[in-house]
């Protein structure tokens, strides 16, 4: 076993060792899907800094059928995300994997026992959750293209009403197929910052286009350049 998987396994062993430590804090998580149903097989990834694109400091066991899991950690401040990976790996999220989005920041003191709810979703779930309810909607459709103009598979398109890239975009499409095509529903009449990525959730994303969908227009064509991974 090498690399990230080995480090994750090592931290899991350390977390188990900490189970007997008198001053350890306990984080209990309850994981559900976007419909509020308990999710089994989800792990809590616990980090000792806001940098969560790396092997986790601690990882919980997979959640049980009722969506619950727990992990013991030394006292401290942690950033926690819940992830369900279909291939059991520790690498980047792939199509079909689920994620709880922005990390929850928790201060865990000695002997503390904290319960936290997590909702995990994939891109299709998020698109359904974030679909605008306004009557005047516009469907963006087109392709995701790389720097040479070739279609990009396994990417998604996002749109946001603000250029603040420190938070999750407002609207997210499903993954593209081999032809690079996407569709995305957004409200009409408001400027949208549009971009694309192959990494989910998008963190510190960068828009490649600014677009104002016109009211009364059902469909708008827009090809989107792939952003940096």
GROMACS .gro file of C-alpha atoms in nm:
model
  229
    1UNK     CA    1   0.000   0.000   0.000
    2UNK     CA    2   0.154   0.335  -0.099
    3UNK     CA    3   0.082   0.705  -0.127
    4UNK     CA    4  -0.242   0.861  -0.012
    5UNK     CA    5  -0.409   0.527   0.061
    6UNK     CA    6  -0.123   0.425   0.291
    7UNK     CA    7  -0.129   0.756   0.477
    8UNK     CA    8  -0.506   0.737   0.517
    9UNK     CA    9  -0.476   0.384   0.656
   10UNK     CA   10  -0.206   0.499   0.895
   11UNK     CA   11  -0.427   0.777   1.025
   12UNK     CA   12  -0.715   0.535   1.063
   13UNK     CA   13  -0.495   0.318   1.281
   14UNK     CA   14  -0.394   0.621   1.485
   15UNK     CA   15  -0.758   0.720   1.527
   16UNK     CA   16  -0.828   0.373   1.659
   17UNK     CA   17  -0.541   0.406   1.903
   18UNK     CA   18  -0.687   0.734   2.023
   19UNK     CA   19  -1.010   0.559   2.111
   20UNK     CA   20  -0.860   0.473   2.447
   21UNK     CA   21  -0.718   0.819   2.516
   22UNK     CA   22  -0.886   0.981   2.816
   23UNK     CA   23  -0.879   1.334   2.673
   24UNK     CA   24  -0.993   1.247   2.319
   25UNK     CA   25  -1.289   1.432   2.169
   26UNK     CA   26  -1.563   1.244   1.987
   27UNK     CA   27  -1.726   1.363   1.666
   28UNK     CA   28  -2.049   1.184   1.587
   29UNK     CA   29  -2.188   1.239   1.240
   30UNK     CA   30  -2.529   1.163   1.093
   31UNK     CA   31  -2.526   1.154   0.714
   32UNK     CA   32  -2.832   1.192   0.489
   33UNK     CA   33  -2.899   1.248   0.122
   34UNK     CA   34  -3.077   1.554  -0.019
   35UNK     CA   35  -3.414   1.395   0.059
   36UNK     CA   36  -3.322   1.342   0.425
   37UNK     CA   37  -3.271   0.965   0.396
   38UNK     CA   38  -2.983   0.810   0.596
   39UNK     CA   39  -2.677   0.723   0.389
   40UNK     CA   40  -2.463   0.415   0.459
   41UNK     CA   41  -2.097   0.385   0.362
   42UNK     CA   42  -2.010   0.754   0.402
   43UNK     CA   43  -1.685   0.848   0.577
   44UNK     CA   44  -1.603   1.168   0.766
   45UNK     CA   45  -1.273   1.316   0.652
   46UNK     CA   46  -1.124   1.527   0.931
   47UNK     CA   47  -0.849   1.783   0.859
   48UNK     CA   48  -0.635   1.989   1.097
   49UNK     CA   49  -0.637   2.288   0.858
   50UNK     CA   50  -0.863   2.446   0.596
   51UNK     CA   51  -0.654   2.278   0.323
   52UNK     CA   52  -0.877   1.979   0.247
   53UNK     CA   53  -0.734   1.876  -0.091
   54UNK     CA   54  -0.488   1.635   0.065
   55UNK     CA   55  -0.495   1.313   0.269
   56UNK     CA   56  -0.716   1.359   0.574
   57UNK     CA   57  -0.569   1.381   0.923
   58UNK     CA   58  -0.835   1.136   1.049
   59UNK     CA   59  -1.103   0.931   0.874
   60UNK     CA   60  -1.408   0.780   1.038
   61UNK     CA   61  -1.539   0.429   0.972
   62UNK     CA   62  -1.813   0.410   0.705
   63UNK     CA   63  -2.155   0.521   0.827
   64UNK     CA   64  -2.402   0.250   0.927
   65UNK     CA   65  -2.745   0.191   0.776
   66UNK     CA   66  -2.892   0.467   0.993
   67UNK     CA   67  -2.634   0.713   0.858
   68UNK     CA   68  -2.434   0.740   1.180
   69UNK     CA   69  -2.060   0.717   1.233
   70UNK     CA   70  -1.809   0.848   1.488
   71UNK     CA   71  -1.439   0.925   1.514
   72UNK     CA   72  -1.218   1.012   1.813
   73UNK     CA   73  -0.956   1.285   1.770
   74UNK     CA   74  -0.721   1.486   1.994
   75UNK     CA   75  -0.863   1.820   2.113
   76UNK     CA   76  -0.831   2.094   1.852
   77UNK     CA   77  -0.994   2.277   1.564
   78UNK     CA   78  -1.087   2.066   1.263
   79UNK     CA   79  -1.238   2.100   0.916
   80UNK     CA   80  -1.473   1.810   0.839
   81UNK     CA   81  -1.636   1.688   0.519
   82UNK     CA   82  -1.842   1.376   0.447
   83UNK     CA   83  -1.768   1.180   0.131
   84UNK     CA   84  -1.906   0.870  -0.037
   85UNK     CA   85  -1.669   0.735  -0.302
   86UNK     CA   86  -1.795   0.454  -0.520
   87UNK     CA   87  -1.449   0.308  -0.582
   88UNK     CA   88  -1.333   0.322  -0.215
   89UNK     CA   89  -1.028   0.527  -0.314
   90UNK     CA   90  -0.901   0.845  -0.146
   91UNK     CA   91  -0.841   1.045  -0.465
   92UNK     CA   92  -1.043   1.323  -0.634
   93UNK     CA   93  -1.421   1.286  -0.655
   94UNK     CA   94  -1.546   1.118  -0.970
   95UNK     CA   95  -1.891   1.107  -1.136
   96UNK     CA   96  -2.138   0.942  -0.900
   97UNK     CA   97  -1.941   1.019  -0.584
   98UNK     CA   98  -2.115   1.227  -0.318
   99UNK     CA   99  -1.980   1.509  -0.102
  100UNK     CA  100  -2.108   1.739   0.172
  101UNK     CA  101  -1.965   2.056   0.013
  102UNK     CA  102  -1.783   2.319   0.215
  103UNK     CA  103  -1.608   2.179   0.527
  104UNK     CA  104  -1.772   2.221   0.866
  105UNK     CA  105  -1.535   2.391   1.110
  106UNK     CA  106  -1.544   2.245   1.461
  107UNK     CA  107  -1.368   2.322   1.786
  108UNK     CA  108  -1.335   1.995   1.974
  109UNK     CA  109  -1.219   2.025   2.334
  110UNK     CA  110  -1.095   1.747   2.559
  111UNK     CA  111  -1.364   1.493   2.648
  112UNK     CA  112  -1.616   1.677   2.426
  113UNK     CA  113  -1.873   1.480   2.230
  114UNK     CA  114  -2.025   1.672   1.938
  115UNK     CA  115  -2.296   1.561   1.698
  116UNK     CA  116  -2.308   1.705   1.347
  117UNK     CA  117  -2.544   1.646   1.055
  118UNK     CA  118  -2.403   1.616   0.703
  119UNK     CA  119  -2.593   1.612   0.375
  120UNK     CA  120  -2.409   1.452   0.085
  121UNK     CA  121  -2.496   1.507  -0.280
  122UNK     CA  122  -2.357   1.451  -0.626
  123UNK     CA  123  -2.379   1.704  -0.906
  124UNK     CA  124  -2.721   1.584  -1.025
  125UNK     CA  125  -2.857   1.619  -0.670
  126UNK     CA  126  -2.714   1.969  -0.636
  127UNK     CA  127  -2.855   2.072  -0.972
  128UNK     CA  128  -3.199   1.959  -0.856
  129UNK     CA  129  -3.163   2.135  -0.520
  130UNK     CA  130  -3.041   2.462  -0.668
  131UNK     CA  131  -3.274   2.482  -0.968
  132UNK     CA  132  -3.437   2.826  -0.957
  133UNK     CA  133  -3.810   2.843  -0.892
  134UNK     CA  134  -3.873   3.166  -1.084
  135UNK     CA  135  -4.120   3.150  -1.371
  136UNK     CA  136  -3.880   3.302  -1.627
  137UNK     CA  137  -3.601   3.050  -1.675
  138UNK     CA  138  -3.343   3.001  -1.948
  139UNK     CA  139  -3.173   2.677  -2.048
  140UNK     CA  140  -2.805   2.718  -2.129
  141UNK     CA  141  -2.675   2.445  -2.356
  142UNK     CA  142  -2.348   2.386  -2.531
  143UNK     CA  143  -2.017   2.210  -2.495
  144UNK     CA  144  -1.725   2.217  -2.254
  145UNK     CA  145  -1.408   2.265  -2.457
  146UNK     CA  146  -1.039   2.239  -2.373
  147UNK     CA  147  -0.774   2.487  -2.485
  148UNK     CA  148  -0.753   2.324  -2.828
  149UNK     CA  149  -1.128   2.336  -2.885
  150UNK     CA  150  -1.184   1.966  -2.817
  151UNK     CA  151  -1.491   1.848  -2.619
  152UNK     CA  152  -1.424   1.750  -2.259
  153UNK     CA  153  -1.593   1.454  -2.089
  154UNK     CA  154  -1.656   1.419  -1.713
  155UNK     CA  155  -1.672   1.794  -1.657
  156UNK     CA  156  -1.958   2.013  -1.539
  157UNK     CA  157  -2.067   2.371  -1.592
  158UNK     CA  158  -2.152   2.610  -1.311
  159UNK     CA  159  -2.310   2.955  -1.294
  160UNK     CA  160  -2.313   3.203  -1.011
  161UNK     CA  161  -2.474   3.542  -0.961
  162UNK     CA  162  -2.156   3.666  -0.795
  163UNK     CA  163  -1.789   3.638  -0.882
  164UNK     CA  164  -1.708   3.543  -0.522
  165UNK     CA  165  -1.530   3.213  -0.585
  166UNK     CA  166  -1.485   3.126  -0.218
  167UNK     CA  167  -1.834   2.971  -0.201
  168UNK     CA  168  -2.022   2.707  -0.397
  169UNK     CA  169  -2.165   2.833  -0.729
  170UNK     CA  170  -2.542   2.885  -0.740
  171UNK     CA  171  -2.619   2.646  -1.026
  172UNK     CA  172  -2.437   2.329  -1.137
  173UNK     CA  173  -2.497   2.104  -1.437
  174UNK     CA  174  -2.467   1.725  -1.458
  175UNK     CA  175  -2.142   1.570  -1.584
  176UNK     CA  176  -2.069   1.599  -1.954
  177UNK     CA  177  -2.052   1.293  -2.178
  178UNK     CA  178  -1.793   1.212  -2.441
  179UNK     CA  179  -1.933   1.488  -2.665
  180UNK     CA  180  -1.874   1.749  -2.392
  181UNK     CA  181  -2.236   1.864  -2.399
  182UNK     CA  182  -2.415   2.010  -2.098
  183UNK     CA  183  -2.743   2.179  -2.008
  184UNK     CA  184  -2.797   2.418  -1.719
  185UNK     CA  185  -3.113   2.600  -1.605
  186UNK     CA  186  -3.063   2.958  -1.476
  187UNK     CA  187  -3.293   3.255  -1.404
  188UNK     CA  188  -3.336   3.508  -1.682
  189UNK     CA  189  -3.239   3.873  -1.661
  190UNK     CA  190  -2.949   3.837  -1.416
  191UNK     CA  191  -2.578   3.832  -1.492
  192UNK     CA  192  -2.423   3.489  -1.441
  193UNK     CA  193  -2.055   3.408  -1.404
  194UNK     CA  194  -2.014   3.082  -1.596
  195UNK     CA  195  -1.730   2.833  -1.594
  196UNK     CA  196  -1.645   2.465  -1.597
  197UNK     CA  197  -1.438   2.219  -1.396
  198UNK     CA  198  -1.368   1.849  -1.363
  199UNK     CA  199  -1.318   1.870  -0.987
  200UNK     CA  200  -1.616   1.854  -0.754
  201UNK     CA  201  -1.690   2.040  -0.541
  202UNK     CA  202  -1.535   2.338  -0.719
  203UNK     CA  203  -1.306   2.527  -0.485
  204UNK     CA  204  -1.171   2.873  -0.568
  205UNK     CA  205  -1.333   2.837  -0.911
  206UNK     CA  206  -1.274   3.076  -1.196
  207UNK     CA  207  -1.544   3.189  -1.439
  208UNK     CA  208  -1.457   3.182  -1.809
  209UNK     CA  209  -1.757   3.387  -1.927
  210UNK     CA  210  -2.011   3.644  -1.810
  211UNK     CA  211  -2.359   3.596  -1.949
  212UNK     CA  212  -2.700   3.764  -1.904
  213UNK     CA  213  -2.981   3.528  -2.011
  214UNK     CA  214  -3.253   3.731  -2.185
  215UNK     CA  215  -3.610   3.710  -2.048
  216UNK     CA  216  -3.847   3.541  -2.288
  217UNK     CA  217  -3.571   3.328  -2.442
  218UNK     CA  218  -3.617   2.960  -2.364
  219UNK     CA  219  -3.275   2.839  -2.484
  220UNK     CA  220  -2.932   2.999  -2.514
  221UNK     CA  221  -2.624   2.843  -2.671
  222UNK     CA  222  -2.297   2.887  -2.485
  223UNK     CA  223  -1.975   2.687  -2.517
  224UNK     CA  224  -1.765   2.700  -2.201
  225UNK     CA  225  -1.389   2.668  -2.168
  226UNK     CA  226  -1.259   2.417  -1.915
  227UNK     CA  227  -1.114   2.585  -1.608
  228UNK     CA  228  -0.804   2.471  -1.417
  229UNK     CA  229  -0.833   2.150  -1.217
   0.00000   0.00000   0.00000
